[in-house]
């Protein structure tokens, strides 16, 4: 963002607005979770939800190893015993199928970029 006077003022007011909205959101979240003003949790909500502190959650997430989405998909497919069927065979490099066509959702600009890269890769013998 530029450093003009107008943008500085806008940035200042956005920061003030964020603070006001954060207070309102905190009240809504506490009400939703059933946390009273003194910090105790309603007995009905204790039965439904577990409320934990953010510092404990951050420590737990750092200790756990993260898995990629592919491994999650593999485990989901393994649990059902099926693999997803793919009708067309698409080359991941050129994004073309076996007939030499590009996907319908791909823009013409993207197709042109891929073609340009393909031309640059061709090395001539002379």
GROMACS .gro file of C-alpha atoms in nm:
model
  126
    1UNK     CA    1   0.000   0.000   0.000
    2UNK     CA    2   0.118   0.347  -0.069
    3UNK     CA    3   0.230   0.583   0.207
    4UNK     CA    4  -0.005   0.865   0.128
    5UNK     CA    5  -0.190   1.040   0.405
    6UNK     CA    6  -0.522   0.900   0.291
    7UNK     CA    7  -0.404   0.538   0.299
    8UNK     CA    8  -0.249   0.585   0.643
    9UNK     CA    9  -0.579   0.715   0.778
   10UNK     CA   10  -0.771   0.430   0.617
   11UNK     CA   11  -0.528   0.178   0.766
   12UNK     CA   12  -0.573   0.338   1.108
   13UNK     CA   13  -0.952   0.322   1.091
   14UNK     CA   14  -0.945  -0.038   0.968
   15UNK     CA   15  -0.733  -0.131   1.271
   16UNK     CA   16  -0.983   0.037   1.504
   17UNK     CA   17  -1.268  -0.141   1.330
   18UNK     CA   18  -1.089  -0.478   1.366
   19UNK     CA   19  -1.059  -0.423   1.742
   20UNK     CA   20  -1.429  -0.342   1.776
   21UNK     CA   21  -1.533  -0.642   1.568
   22UNK     CA   22  -1.297  -0.871   1.762
   23UNK     CA   23  -1.468  -0.778   2.090
   24UNK     CA   24  -1.811  -0.852   1.945
   25UNK     CA   25  -1.692  -1.182   1.796
   26UNK     CA   26  -1.546  -1.287   2.131
   27UNK     CA   27  -1.881  -1.227   2.301
   28UNK     CA   28  -2.059  -1.428   2.031
   29UNK     CA   29  -1.808  -1.715   2.055
   30UNK     CA   30  -1.839  -1.731   2.433
   31UNK     CA   31  -2.215  -1.731   2.405
   32UNK     CA   32  -2.201  -2.004   2.142
   33UNK     CA   33  -1.967  -2.218   2.353
   34UNK     CA   34  -2.165  -2.153   2.667
   35UNK     CA   35  -1.886  -1.981   2.857
   36UNK     CA   36  -2.012  -1.749   3.134
   37UNK     CA   37  -1.862  -1.410   3.215
   38UNK     CA   38  -1.660  -1.556   3.504
   39UNK     CA   39  -1.502  -1.815   3.274
   40UNK     CA   40  -1.700  -2.123   3.380
   41UNK     CA   41  -1.865  -2.346   3.125
   42UNK     CA   42  -2.236  -2.430   3.141
   43UNK     CA   43  -2.309  -2.784   3.252
   44UNK     CA   44  -2.513  -2.857   2.939
   45UNK     CA   45  -2.230  -2.741   2.717
   46UNK     CA   46  -1.975  -2.950   2.908
   47UNK     CA   47  -2.163  -3.259   2.801
   48UNK     CA   48  -2.162  -3.159   2.434
   49UNK     CA   49  -1.824  -2.993   2.379
   50UNK     CA   50  -1.470  -2.991   2.509
   51UNK     CA   51  -1.330  -2.641   2.550
   52UNK     CA   52  -0.951  -2.621   2.540
   53UNK     CA   53  -0.703  -2.336   2.559
   54UNK     CA   54  -0.537  -2.223   2.239
   55UNK     CA   55  -0.184  -2.259   2.381
   56UNK     CA   56  -0.243  -2.630   2.450
   57UNK     CA   57  -0.385  -2.681   2.103
   58UNK     CA   58  -0.086  -2.511   1.940
   59UNK     CA   59   0.155  -2.736   2.132
   60UNK     CA   60  -0.039  -3.046   2.028
   61UNK     CA   61  -0.042  -2.951   1.661
   62UNK     CA   62   0.332  -2.885   1.662
   63UNK     CA   63   0.400  -3.230   1.804
   64UNK     CA   64   0.183  -3.413   1.555
   65UNK     CA   65   0.318  -3.494   1.212
   66UNK     CA   66   0.106  -3.361   0.929
   67UNK     CA   67  -0.004  -3.588   0.650
   68UNK     CA   68  -0.052  -3.481   0.294
   69UNK     CA   69  -0.393  -3.477   0.131
   70UNK     CA   70  -0.289  -3.766  -0.093
   71UNK     CA   71  -0.227  -3.995   0.200
   72UNK     CA   72  -0.567  -3.902   0.344
   73UNK     CA   73  -0.730  -3.983   0.013
   74UNK     CA   74  -0.546  -4.315  -0.004
   75UNK     CA   75  -0.661  -4.413   0.343
   76UNK     CA   76  -1.019  -4.316   0.259
   77UNK     CA   77  -1.007  -4.524  -0.058
   78UNK     CA   78  -0.842  -4.812   0.125
   79UNK     CA   79  -1.111  -4.815   0.391
   80UNK     CA   80  -1.385  -4.850   0.130
   81UNK     CA   81  -1.176  -5.084  -0.082
   82UNK     CA   82  -1.234  -4.886  -0.401
   83UNK     CA   83  -1.027  -4.656  -0.619
   84UNK     CA   84  -1.173  -4.368  -0.811
   85UNK     CA   85  -1.208  -4.441  -1.179
   86UNK     CA   86  -1.070  -4.189  -1.425
   87UNK     CA   87  -1.217  -4.191  -1.776
   88UNK     CA   88  -0.956  -3.994  -1.965
   89UNK     CA   89  -0.582  -4.031  -1.943
   90UNK     CA   90  -0.431  -3.686  -1.907
   91UNK     CA   91  -0.062  -3.611  -1.926
   92UNK     CA   92   0.027  -3.406  -1.619
   93UNK     CA   93   0.305  -3.218  -1.801
   94UNK     CA   94   0.115  -3.102  -2.108
   95UNK     CA   95  -0.239  -3.139  -1.962
   96UNK     CA   96  -0.347  -3.302  -2.291
   97UNK     CA   97  -0.556  -3.617  -2.306
   98UNK     CA   98  -0.489  -3.912  -2.536
   99UNK     CA   99  -0.662  -3.733  -2.826
  100UNK     CA  100  -0.445  -3.421  -2.796
  101UNK     CA  101  -0.719  -3.200  -2.652
  102UNK     CA  102  -0.690  -2.974  -2.350
  103UNK     CA  103  -0.945  -2.978  -2.067
  104UNK     CA  104  -1.258  -2.767  -2.113
  105UNK     CA  105  -1.195  -2.568  -1.795
  106UNK     CA  106  -0.845  -2.457  -1.904
  107UNK     CA  107  -0.822  -2.104  -2.042
  108UNK     CA  108  -0.676  -2.027  -2.383
  109UNK     CA  109  -0.401  -1.819  -2.221
  110UNK     CA  110  -0.290  -2.117  -2.011
  111UNK     CA  111  -0.295  -2.345  -2.316
  112UNK     CA  112  -0.076  -2.097  -2.503
  113UNK     CA  113   0.175  -2.087  -2.215
  114UNK     CA  114   0.199  -2.465  -2.214
  115UNK     CA  115   0.252  -2.470  -2.589
  116UNK     CA  116   0.526  -2.206  -2.560
  117UNK     CA  117   0.706  -2.411  -2.294
  118UNK     CA  118   0.677  -2.715  -2.517
  119UNK     CA  119   0.836  -2.526  -2.809
  120UNK     CA  120   1.123  -2.406  -2.589
  121UNK     CA  121   1.198  -2.763  -2.480
  122UNK     CA  122   1.245  -2.887  -2.837
  123UNK     CA  123   1.615  -2.887  -2.924
  124UNK     CA  124   1.709  -2.885  -3.286
  125UNK     CA  125   1.991  -3.098  -3.425
  126UNK     CA  126   2.162  -2.821  -3.620
   0.00000   0.00000   0.00000
